CSV table of C-alpha atoms in Angstrom, one decimal:
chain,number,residue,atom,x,y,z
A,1123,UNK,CA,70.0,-75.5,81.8
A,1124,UNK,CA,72.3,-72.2,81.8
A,1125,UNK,CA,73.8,-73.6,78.1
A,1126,UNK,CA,70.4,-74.7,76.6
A,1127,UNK,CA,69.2,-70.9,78.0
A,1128,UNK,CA,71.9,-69.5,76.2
A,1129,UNK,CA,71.8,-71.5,73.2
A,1130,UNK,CA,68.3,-70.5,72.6
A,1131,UNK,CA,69.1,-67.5,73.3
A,1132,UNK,CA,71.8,-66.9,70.8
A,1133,UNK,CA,69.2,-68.5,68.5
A,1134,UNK,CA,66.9,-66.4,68.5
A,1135,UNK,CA,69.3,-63.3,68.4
A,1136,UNK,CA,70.5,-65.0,64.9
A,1137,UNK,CA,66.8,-65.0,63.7
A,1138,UNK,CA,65.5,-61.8,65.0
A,1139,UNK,CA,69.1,-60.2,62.7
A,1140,UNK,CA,68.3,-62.6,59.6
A,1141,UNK,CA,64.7,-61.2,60.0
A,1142,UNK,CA,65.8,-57.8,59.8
A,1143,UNK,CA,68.4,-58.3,57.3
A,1144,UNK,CA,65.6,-59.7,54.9
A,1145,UNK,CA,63.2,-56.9,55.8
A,1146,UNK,CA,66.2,-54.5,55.3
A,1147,UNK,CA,66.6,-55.6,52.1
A,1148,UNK,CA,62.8,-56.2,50.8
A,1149,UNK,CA,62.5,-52.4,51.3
A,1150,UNK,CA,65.4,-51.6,49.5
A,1151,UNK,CA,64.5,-54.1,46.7
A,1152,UNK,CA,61.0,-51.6,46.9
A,1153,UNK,CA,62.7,-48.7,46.5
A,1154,UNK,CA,64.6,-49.5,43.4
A,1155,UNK,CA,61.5,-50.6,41.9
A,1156,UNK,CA,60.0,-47.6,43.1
A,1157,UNK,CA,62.6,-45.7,41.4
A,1158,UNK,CA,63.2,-47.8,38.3
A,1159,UNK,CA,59.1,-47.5,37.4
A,1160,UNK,CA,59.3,-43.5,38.4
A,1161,UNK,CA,62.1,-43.1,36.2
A,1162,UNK,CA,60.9,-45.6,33.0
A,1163,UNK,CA,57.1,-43.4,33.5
A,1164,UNK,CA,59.0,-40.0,33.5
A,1165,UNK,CA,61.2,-41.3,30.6
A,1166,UNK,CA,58.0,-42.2,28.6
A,1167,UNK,CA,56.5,-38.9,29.7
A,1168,UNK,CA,59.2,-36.6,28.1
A,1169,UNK,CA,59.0,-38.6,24.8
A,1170,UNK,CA,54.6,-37.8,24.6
A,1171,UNK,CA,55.4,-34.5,25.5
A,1172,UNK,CA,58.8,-33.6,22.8
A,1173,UNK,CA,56.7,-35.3,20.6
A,1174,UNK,CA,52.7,-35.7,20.9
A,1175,UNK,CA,52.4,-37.6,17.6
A,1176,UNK,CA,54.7,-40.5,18.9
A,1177,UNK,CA,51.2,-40.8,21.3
A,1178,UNK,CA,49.2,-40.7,17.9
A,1179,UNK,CA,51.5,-42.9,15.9
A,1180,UNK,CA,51.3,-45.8,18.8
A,1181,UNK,CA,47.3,-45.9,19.0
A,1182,UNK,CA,47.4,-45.7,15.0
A,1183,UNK,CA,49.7,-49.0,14.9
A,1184,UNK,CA,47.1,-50.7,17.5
A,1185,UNK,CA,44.2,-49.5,15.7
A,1186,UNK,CA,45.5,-50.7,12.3
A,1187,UNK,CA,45.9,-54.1,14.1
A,1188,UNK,CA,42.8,-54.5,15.6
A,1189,UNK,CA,40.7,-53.9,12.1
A,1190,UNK,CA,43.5,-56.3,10.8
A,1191,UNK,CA,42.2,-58.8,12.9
A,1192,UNK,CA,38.6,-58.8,12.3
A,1193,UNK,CA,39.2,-60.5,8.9
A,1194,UNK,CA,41.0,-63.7,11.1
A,1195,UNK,CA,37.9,-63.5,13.1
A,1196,UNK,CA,34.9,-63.6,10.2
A,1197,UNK,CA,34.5,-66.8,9.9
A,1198,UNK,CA,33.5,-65.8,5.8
A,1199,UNK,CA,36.7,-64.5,5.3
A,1200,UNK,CA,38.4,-66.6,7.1
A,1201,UNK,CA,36.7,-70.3,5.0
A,1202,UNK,CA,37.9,-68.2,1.9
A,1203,UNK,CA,41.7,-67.5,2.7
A,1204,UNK,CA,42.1,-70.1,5.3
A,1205,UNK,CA,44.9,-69.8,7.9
A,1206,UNK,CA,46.8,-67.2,4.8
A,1207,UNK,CA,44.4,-65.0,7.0
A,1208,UNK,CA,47.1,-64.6,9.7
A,1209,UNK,CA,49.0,-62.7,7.3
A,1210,UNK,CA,47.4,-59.7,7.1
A,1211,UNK,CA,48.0,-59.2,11.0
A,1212,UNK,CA,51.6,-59.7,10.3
A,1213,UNK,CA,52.3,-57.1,7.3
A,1214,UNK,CA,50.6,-54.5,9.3
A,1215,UNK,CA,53.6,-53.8,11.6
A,1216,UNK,CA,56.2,-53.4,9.1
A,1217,UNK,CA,54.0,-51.5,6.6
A,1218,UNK,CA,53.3,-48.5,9.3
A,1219,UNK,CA,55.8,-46.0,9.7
A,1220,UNK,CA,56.2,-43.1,11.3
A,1221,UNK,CA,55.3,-40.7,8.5
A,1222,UNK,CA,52.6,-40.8,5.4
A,1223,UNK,CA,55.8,-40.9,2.7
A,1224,UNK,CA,57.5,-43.4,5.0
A,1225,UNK,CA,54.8,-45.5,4.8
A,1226,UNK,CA,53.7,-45.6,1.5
A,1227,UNK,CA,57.5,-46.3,0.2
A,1228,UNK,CA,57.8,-49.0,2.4
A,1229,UNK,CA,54.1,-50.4,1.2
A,1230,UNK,CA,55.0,-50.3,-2.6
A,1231,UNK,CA,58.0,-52.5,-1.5
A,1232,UNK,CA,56.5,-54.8,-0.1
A,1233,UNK,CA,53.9,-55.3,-2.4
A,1234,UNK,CA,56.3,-55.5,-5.1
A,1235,UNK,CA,58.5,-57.9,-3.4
A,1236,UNK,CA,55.5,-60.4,-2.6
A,1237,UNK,CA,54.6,-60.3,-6.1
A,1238,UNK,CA,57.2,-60.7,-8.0
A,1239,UNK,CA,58.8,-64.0,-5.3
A,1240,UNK,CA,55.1,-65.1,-6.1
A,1241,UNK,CA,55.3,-65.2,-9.8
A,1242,UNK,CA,58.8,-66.6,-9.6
A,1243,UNK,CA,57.9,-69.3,-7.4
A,1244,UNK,CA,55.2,-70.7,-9.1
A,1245,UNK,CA,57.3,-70.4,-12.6
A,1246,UNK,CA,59.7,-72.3,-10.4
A,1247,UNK,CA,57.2,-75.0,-9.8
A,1248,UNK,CA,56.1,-75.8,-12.7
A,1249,UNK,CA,59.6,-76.5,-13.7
A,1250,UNK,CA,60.3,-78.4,-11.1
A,1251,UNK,CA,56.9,-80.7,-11.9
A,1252,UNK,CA,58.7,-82.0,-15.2
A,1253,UNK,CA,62.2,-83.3,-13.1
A,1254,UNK,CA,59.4,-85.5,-11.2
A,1255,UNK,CA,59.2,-86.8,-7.8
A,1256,UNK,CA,62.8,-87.1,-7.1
A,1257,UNK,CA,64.2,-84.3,-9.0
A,1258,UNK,CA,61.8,-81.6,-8.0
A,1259,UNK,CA,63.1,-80.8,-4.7
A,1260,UNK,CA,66.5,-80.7,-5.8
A,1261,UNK,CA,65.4,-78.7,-8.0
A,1262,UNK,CA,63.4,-76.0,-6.3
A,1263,UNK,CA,66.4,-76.1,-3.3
A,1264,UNK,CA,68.7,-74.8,-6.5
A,1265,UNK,CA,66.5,-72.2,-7.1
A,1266,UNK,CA,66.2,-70.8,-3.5
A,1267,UNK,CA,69.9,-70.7,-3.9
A,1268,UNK,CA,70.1,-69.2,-6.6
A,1269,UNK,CA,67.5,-66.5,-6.0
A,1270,UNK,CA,68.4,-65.5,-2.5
A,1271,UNK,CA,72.0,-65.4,-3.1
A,1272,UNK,CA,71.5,-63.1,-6.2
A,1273,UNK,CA,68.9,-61.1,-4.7
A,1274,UNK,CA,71.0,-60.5,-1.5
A,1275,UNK,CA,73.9,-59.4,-3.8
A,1276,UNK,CA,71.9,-56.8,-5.0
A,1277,UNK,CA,71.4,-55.2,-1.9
A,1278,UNK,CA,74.4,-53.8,-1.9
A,1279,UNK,CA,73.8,-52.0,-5.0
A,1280,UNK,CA,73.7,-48.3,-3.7
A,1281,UNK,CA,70.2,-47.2,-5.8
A,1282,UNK,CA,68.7,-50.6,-4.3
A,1283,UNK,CA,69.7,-50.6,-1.1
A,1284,UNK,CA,68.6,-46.4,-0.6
A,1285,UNK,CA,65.4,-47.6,-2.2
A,1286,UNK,CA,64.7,-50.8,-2.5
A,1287,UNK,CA,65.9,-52.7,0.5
A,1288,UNK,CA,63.0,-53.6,2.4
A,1289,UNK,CA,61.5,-54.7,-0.8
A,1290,UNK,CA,64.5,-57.3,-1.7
A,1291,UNK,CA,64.3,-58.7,1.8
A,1292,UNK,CA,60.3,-59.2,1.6
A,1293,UNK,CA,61.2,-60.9,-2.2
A,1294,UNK,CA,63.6,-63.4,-0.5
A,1295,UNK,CA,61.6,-64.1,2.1
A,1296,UNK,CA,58.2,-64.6,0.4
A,1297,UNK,CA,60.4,-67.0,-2.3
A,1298,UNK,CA,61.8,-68.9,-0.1
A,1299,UNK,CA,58.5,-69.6,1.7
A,1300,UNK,CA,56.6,-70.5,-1.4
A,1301,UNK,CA,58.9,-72.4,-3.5
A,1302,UNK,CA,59.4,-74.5,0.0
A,1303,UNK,CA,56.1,-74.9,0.9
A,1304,UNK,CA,55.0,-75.7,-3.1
A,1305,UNK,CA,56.5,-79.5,-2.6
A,1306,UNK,CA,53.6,-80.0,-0.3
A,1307,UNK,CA,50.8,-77.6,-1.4
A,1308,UNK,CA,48.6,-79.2,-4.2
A,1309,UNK,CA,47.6,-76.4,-5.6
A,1310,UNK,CA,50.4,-73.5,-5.4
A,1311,UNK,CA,48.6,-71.3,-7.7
A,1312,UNK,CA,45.8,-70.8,-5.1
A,1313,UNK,CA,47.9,-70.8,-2.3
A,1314,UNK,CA,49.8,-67.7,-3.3
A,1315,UNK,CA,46.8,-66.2,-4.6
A,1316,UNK,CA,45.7,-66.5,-1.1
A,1317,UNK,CA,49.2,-65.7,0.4
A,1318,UNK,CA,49.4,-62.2,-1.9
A,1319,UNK,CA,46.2,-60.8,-1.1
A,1320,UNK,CA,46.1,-61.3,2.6
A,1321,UNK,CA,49.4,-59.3,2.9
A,1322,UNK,CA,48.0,-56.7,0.3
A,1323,UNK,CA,45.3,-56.4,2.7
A,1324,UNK,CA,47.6,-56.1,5.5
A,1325,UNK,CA,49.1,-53.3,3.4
A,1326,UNK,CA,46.4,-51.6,2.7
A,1327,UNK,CA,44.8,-51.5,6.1
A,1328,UNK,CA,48.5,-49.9,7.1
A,1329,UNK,CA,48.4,-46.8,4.0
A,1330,UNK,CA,44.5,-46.4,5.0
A,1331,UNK,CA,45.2,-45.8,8.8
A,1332,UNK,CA,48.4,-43.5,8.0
A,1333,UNK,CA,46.8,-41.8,5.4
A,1334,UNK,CA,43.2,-40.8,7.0
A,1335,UNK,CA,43.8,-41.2,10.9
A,1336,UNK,CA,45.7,-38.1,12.0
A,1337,UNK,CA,48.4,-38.2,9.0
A,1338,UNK,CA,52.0,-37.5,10.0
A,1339,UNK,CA,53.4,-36.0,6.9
A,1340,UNK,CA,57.2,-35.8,5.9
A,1341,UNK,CA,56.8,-32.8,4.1
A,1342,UNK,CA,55.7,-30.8,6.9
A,1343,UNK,CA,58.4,-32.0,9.0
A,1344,UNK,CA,61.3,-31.1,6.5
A,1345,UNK,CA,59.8,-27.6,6.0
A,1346,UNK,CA,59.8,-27.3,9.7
A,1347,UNK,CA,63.4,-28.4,9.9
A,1348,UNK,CA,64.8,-25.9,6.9
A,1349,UNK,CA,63.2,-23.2,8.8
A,1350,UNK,CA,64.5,-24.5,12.4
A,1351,UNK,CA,67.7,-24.6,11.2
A,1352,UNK,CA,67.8,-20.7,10.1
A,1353,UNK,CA,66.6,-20.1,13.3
A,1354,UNK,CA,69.3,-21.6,15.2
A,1355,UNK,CA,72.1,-19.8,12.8
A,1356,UNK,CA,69.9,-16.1,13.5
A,1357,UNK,CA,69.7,-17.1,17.4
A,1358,UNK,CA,73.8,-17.7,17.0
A,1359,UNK,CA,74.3,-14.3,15.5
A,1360,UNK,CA,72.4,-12.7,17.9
A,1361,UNK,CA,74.4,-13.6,20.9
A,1362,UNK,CA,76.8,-13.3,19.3
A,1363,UNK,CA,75.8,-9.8,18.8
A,1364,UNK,CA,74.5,-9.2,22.4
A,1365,UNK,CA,77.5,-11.0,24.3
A,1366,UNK,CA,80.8,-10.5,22.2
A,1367,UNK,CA,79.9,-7.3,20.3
A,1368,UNK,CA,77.5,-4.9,22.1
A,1369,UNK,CA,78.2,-1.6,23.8
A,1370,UNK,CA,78.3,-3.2,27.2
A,1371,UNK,CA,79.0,-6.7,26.4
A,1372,UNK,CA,79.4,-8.7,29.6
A,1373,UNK,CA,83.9,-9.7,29.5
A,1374,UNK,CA,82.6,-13.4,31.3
A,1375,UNK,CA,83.9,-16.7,30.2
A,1376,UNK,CA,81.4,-17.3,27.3
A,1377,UNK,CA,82.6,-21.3,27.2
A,1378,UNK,CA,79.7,-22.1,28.9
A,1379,UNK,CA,76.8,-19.7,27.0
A,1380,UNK,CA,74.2,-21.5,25.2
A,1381,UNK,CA,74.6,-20.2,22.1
A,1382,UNK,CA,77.7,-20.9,21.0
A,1383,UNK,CA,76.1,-24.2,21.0
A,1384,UNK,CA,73.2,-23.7,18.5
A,1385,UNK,CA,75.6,-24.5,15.4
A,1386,UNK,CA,75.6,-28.1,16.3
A,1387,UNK,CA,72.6,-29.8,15.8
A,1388,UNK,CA,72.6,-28.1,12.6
A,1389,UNK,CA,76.1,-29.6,11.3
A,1390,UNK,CA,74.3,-32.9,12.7
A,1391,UNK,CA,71.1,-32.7,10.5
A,1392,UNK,CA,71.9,-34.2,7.5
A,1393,UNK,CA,70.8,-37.7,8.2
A,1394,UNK,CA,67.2,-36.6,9.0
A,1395,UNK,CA,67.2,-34.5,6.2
A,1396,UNK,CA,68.3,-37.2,3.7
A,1397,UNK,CA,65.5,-39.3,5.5
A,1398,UNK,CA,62.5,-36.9,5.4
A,1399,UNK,CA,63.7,-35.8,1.6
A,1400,UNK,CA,63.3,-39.3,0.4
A,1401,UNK,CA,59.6,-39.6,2.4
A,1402,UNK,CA,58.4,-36.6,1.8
A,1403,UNK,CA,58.6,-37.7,-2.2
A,1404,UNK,CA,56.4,-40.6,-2.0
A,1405,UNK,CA,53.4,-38.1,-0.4
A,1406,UNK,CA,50.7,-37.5,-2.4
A,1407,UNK,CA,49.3,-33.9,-2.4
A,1408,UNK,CA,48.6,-32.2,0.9
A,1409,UNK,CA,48.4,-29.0,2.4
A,1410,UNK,CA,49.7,-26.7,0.3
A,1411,UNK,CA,52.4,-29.1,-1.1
A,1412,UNK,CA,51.7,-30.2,-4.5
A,1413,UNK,CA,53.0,-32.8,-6.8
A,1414,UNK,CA,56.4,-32.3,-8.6
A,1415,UNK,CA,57.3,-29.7,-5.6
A,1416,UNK,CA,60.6,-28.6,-5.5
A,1417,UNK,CA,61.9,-30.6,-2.2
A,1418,UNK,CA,65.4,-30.7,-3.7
A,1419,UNK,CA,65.6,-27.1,-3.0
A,1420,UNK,CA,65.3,-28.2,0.7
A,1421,UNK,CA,68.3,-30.0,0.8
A,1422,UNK,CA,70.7,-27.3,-1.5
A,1423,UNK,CA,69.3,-25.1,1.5
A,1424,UNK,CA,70.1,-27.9,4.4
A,1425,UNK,CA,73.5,-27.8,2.8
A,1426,UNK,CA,74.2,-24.3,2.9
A,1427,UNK,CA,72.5,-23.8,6.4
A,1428,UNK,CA,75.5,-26.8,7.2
A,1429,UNK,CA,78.1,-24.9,5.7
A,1430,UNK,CA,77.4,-21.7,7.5
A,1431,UNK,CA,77.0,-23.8,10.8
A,1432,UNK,CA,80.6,-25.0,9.8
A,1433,UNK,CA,81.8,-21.1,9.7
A,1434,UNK,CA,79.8,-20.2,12.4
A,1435,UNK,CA,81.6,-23.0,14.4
A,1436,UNK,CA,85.1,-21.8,13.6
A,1437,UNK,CA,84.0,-18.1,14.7
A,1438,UNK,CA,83.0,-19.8,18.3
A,1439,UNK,CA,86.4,-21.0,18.7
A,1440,UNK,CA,87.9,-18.0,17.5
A,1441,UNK,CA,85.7,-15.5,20.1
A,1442,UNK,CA,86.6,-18.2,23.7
A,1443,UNK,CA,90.3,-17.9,22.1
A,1444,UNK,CA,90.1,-14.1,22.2
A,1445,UNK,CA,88.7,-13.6,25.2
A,1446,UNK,CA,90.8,-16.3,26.8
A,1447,UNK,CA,93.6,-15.0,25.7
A,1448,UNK,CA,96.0,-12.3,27.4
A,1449,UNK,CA,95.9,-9.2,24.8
A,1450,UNK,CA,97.8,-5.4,25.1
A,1451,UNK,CA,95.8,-2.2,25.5
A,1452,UNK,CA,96.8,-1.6,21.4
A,1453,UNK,CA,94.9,-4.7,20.7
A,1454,UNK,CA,92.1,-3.7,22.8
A,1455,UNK,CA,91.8,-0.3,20.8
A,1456,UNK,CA,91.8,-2.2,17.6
A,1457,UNK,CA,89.1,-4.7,18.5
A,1458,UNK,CA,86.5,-1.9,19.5
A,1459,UNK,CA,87.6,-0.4,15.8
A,1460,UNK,CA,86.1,-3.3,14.4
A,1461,UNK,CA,83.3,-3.6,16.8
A,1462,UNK,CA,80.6,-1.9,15.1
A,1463,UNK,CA,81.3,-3.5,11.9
A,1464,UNK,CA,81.0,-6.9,13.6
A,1465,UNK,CA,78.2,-5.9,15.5
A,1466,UNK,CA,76.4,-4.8,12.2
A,1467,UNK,CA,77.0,-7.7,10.3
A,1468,UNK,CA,75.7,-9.9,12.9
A,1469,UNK,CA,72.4,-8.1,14.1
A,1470,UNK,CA,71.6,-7.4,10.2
A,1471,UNK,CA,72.1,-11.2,9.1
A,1472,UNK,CA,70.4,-12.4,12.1
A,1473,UNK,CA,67.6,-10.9,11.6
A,1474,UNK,CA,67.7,-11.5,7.4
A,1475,UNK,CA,67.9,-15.3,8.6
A,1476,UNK,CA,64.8,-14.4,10.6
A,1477,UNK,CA,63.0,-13.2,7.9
A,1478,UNK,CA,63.8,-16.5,5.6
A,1479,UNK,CA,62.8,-18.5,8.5
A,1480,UNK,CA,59.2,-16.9,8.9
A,1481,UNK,CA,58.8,-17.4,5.0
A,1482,UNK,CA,59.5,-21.1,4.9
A,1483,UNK,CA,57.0,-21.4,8.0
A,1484,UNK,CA,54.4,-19.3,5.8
A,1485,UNK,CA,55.0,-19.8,2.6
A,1486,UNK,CA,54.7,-16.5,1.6
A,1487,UNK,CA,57.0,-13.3,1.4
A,1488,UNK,CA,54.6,-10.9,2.7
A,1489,UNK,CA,55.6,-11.4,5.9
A,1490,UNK,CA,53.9,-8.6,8.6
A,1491,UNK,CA,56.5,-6.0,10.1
A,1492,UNK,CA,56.3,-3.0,12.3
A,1493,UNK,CA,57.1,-0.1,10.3
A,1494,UNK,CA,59.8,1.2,12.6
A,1495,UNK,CA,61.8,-2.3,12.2
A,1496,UNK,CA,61.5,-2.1,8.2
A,1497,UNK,CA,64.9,-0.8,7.1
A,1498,UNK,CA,65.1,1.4,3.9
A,1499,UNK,CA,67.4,-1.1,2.4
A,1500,UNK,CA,67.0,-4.9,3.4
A,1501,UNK,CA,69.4,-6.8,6.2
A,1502,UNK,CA,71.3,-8.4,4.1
A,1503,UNK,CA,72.4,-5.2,2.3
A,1504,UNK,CA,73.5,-3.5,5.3
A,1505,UNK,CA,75.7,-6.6,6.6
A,1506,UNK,CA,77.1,-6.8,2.9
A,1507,UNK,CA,78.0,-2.9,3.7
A,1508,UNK,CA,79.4,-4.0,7.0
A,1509,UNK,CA,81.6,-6.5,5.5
A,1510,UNK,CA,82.7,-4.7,2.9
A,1511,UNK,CA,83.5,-1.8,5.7
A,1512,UNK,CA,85.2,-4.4,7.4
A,1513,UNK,CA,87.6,-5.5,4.4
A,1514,UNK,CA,88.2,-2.2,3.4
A,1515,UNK,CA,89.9,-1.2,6.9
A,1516,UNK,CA,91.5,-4.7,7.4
A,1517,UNK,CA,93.7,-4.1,4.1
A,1518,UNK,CA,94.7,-0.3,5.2
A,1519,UNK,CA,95.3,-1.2,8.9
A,1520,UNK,CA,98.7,-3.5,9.0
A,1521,UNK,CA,98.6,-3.3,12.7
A,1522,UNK,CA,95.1,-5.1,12.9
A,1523,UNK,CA,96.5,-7.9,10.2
A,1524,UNK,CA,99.3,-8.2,13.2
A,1525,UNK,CA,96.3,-9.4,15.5
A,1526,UNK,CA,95.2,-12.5,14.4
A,1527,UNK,CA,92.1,-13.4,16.7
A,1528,UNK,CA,90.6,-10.6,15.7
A,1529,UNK,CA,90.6,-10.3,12.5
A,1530,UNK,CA,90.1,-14.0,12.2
A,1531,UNK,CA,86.7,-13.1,13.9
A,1532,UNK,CA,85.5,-10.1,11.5
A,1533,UNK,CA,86.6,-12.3,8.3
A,1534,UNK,CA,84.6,-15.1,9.6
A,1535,UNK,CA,82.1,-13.3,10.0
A,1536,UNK,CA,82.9,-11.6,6.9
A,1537,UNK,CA,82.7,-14.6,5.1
A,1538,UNK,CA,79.1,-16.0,7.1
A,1539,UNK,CA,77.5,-13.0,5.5
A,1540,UNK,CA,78.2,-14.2,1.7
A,1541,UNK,CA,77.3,-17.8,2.9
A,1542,UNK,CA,73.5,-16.1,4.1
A,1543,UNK,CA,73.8,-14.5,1.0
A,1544,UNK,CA,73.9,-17.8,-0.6
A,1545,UNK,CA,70.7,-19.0,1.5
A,1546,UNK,CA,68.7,-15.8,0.6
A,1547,UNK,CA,69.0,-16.2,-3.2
A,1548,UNK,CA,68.0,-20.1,-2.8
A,1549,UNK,CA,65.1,-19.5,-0.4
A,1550,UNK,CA,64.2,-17.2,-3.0
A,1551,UNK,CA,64.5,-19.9,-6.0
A,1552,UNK,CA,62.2,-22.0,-3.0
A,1553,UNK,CA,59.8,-19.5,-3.2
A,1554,UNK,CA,59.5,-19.3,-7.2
A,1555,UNK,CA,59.4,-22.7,-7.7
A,1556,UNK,CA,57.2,-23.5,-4.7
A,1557,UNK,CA,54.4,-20.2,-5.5
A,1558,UNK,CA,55.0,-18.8,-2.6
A,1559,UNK,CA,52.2,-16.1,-1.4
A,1560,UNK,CA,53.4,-12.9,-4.0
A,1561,UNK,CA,56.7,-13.9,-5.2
A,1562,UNK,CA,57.1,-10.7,-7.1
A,1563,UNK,CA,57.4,-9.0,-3.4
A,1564,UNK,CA,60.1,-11.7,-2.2
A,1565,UNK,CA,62.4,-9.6,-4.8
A,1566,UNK,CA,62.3,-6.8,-2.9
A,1567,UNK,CA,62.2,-8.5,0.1
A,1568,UNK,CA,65.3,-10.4,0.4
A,1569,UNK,CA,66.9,-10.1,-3.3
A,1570,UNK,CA,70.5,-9.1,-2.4
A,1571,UNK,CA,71.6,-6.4,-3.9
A,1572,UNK,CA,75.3,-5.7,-3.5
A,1573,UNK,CA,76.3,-2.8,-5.3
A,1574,UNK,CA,73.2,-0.4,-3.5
């Protein structure tokens, strides 16, 4: 009795831990789910809030499909295009892209993909109709060959592949599918009738819902980034100004100050540049963006806004070296010599960069000052005095040759003057070409003028 106690005992001790165990671990499997959905909702709420229109975009591409849709569900349309109705859902998705540019490239491609595999299928049809019975489908399997392996080849064209990709893949695709399917379709000639304009409608509901509902425009995003991008170069100069260069600049570690940062993300903006340049082509007029307008000029000013990053990136490295570095009282005295120069050419371009920044945004050159901020001659002026300064004393003073941080720091900056020198005279070509709001004050404006 004593060992059946005990048995039952111990048996229920083993069920009352397994119990536990399993409640012990229910919870915890709870609590990552908790977590996991906490995190995945916050995730999704950072991306609404960087970006509202990625909201806007979603419920665009849900809309589009739900009027897609209505013409698989009227029974009208539907007798007349037959089970080709489903196509139109299915073109909607690929057609709709982020942006109106976007959009309507990848629209033109596939229509002219789907057209031209439609002519050349049924071409490829009727030929294979005089081979007969037995030598049609050997036939049309030679042409898929021959079609998909030649139209793949040409993706790798550069010009077709920047421009035309989407389309050749659409072309292969839509081929392939009829020139199969006409060896059991009676009449082809019907069927891609019906096949074409189902996905044209497809299209077409896609360039109607990004056009009219809440249009995302490339343009607009590419002016937005030129002018971003001057803003993060004036934001650089001006700590630079305020932290390395100032009266009372602070003598802390400045490894870890944000910006010396700010170069970066403009070094790494080329790709969406490139992207929004080639969209913002295809857009039809909007805003105050016209046909034929000069976006090329927004990429000669990307570049430039790159290559001053690129200087500005070296100067970063140069200023943690210097005050990293172990230097003697002589070297001291000789960096506060070129202080003010440095200081001028940095608060002056900063806030010329500023000014080009604002006029982008605007579109105009009459931007609003205070009076007391207006210098008699413009920023870019005054650091082009600076530099020259600079220059002058750099060639007469051996012993500040001798110290190589430093000067390395005034040349570079030195030399990021001339480079925002550059980007004034083409934000100025911008505004001619463009119309700008009174382009005859942009020259006095921001015109460098370096003999004054």
């Amino acid at each position: 009795m004593e060992s059946q106690t005990e048995s039952t005992n111990g048996s229920g001790e083993s069920n009352g831990h397994l119990v536990a165990n399993c409640r012990e671990w229910l919870f915890s499997a709870l609590e990552r789910l908790r977590c996991t959905v906490v995190g995945f909702t916050g995730e999704l709420a950072k991306i609404a809030r960087d970006d509202p229109r990625r909201v806007v975009y979603s419920l665009k591409v849900g809309l589009a499909l739900t009027l897609a849709s209505v013409f698989y569900y009227i029974r009208a349309l539907f007798d007349s295009w037959g089970s080709s109705t489903i196509w139109a859902v299915i073109f909607v998705v690929p057609v709709m892209e982020f942006t109106v540019g976007a959009t309507l490239r990848k629209g033109l491609n596939i229509l002219l993909g789907a057209l031209g595999a439609g002519f050349l299928a049924v071409g490829a049809h009727l030929v294979a109709q005089l081979c007969g019975g037995k030598g049609g489908p050997i036939l049309l399997g030679v042409f898929v060959f021959l079609a998909a392996s030649a139209a793949t080849f040409t993706r790798f064209i550069p010009v077709v592949k920047a421009t035309y990709d989407f389309g050749v893949v659409i072309f292969i695709f839509t081929f392939s599918m009829a020139a199969v399917s006409s060896y059991r379709v009676g009449d082809l000639i019907k069927f891609a009738h019906q096949r074409f304009t189902t996905i044209a409608v497809g299209v077409a509901i896609g360039l109607v819902t990004t056009i009219f509902v809440f249009p995302i425009w490339a343009g607009d995003d590419l002016q937005k980034l030129a002018a971003g991008n001057l803003d993060k170069l004036a934001e650089f100069l001006e700590g630079m100004e305020s932290e390395c260069f100032g009266e009372n600049c602070p003598c802390s570690n400045l490894e870890g100050k944000a910006f010396l940062q700010l170069y970066k993300s403009v070094i790494n903006s080329k790709l969406r540049e490139d992207s929004l340049f080639t969209f913002a082509k295809w857009e039809p007029i909007h805003s105050k963006f016209r046909f034929h307008y000069p976006w090329s000029q927004y990429q000669k000013l990307g570049t430039l806004s790159r290559q001053c990053a690129s200087s500005m990136e070296a100067l970063a490295f140069c200023v943690i070296t210097l005050r990293t570095s172990q230097y003697s009282e002589d070297s001291v005295d000789l960096c506060l010599k070129i202080r003010a120069a440095c200081r001028a050419m940095s608060l002056h371009s900063a806030k010329a960069l500023k000014r080009l920044s604002l006029a982008i945004r605007t579109m105009s050159m009459t931007m609003p000052y205070p009076t007391n901020e207006l210098p008699t001659n413009n920023d870019m002026s005054m650091a082009t005095k600076a530099a020259a300064y600079f220059r002058t004393e750099l060639s007469k003073d051996v012993a500040l040759v001798q110290v190589t941080h430093i000067a390395a720091v005034a040349s570079l900056l030195s030399d990021i003057v001339l480079q925002i020198e550059e980007i004034t005279e083409c934000t100025r070509s911008l505004a001619h070409l463009a119309h700008f709001k009174n382009p005859e004050r942009a020259r006095s404006v921001v015109v460098i003028n370096i003999e004054d």
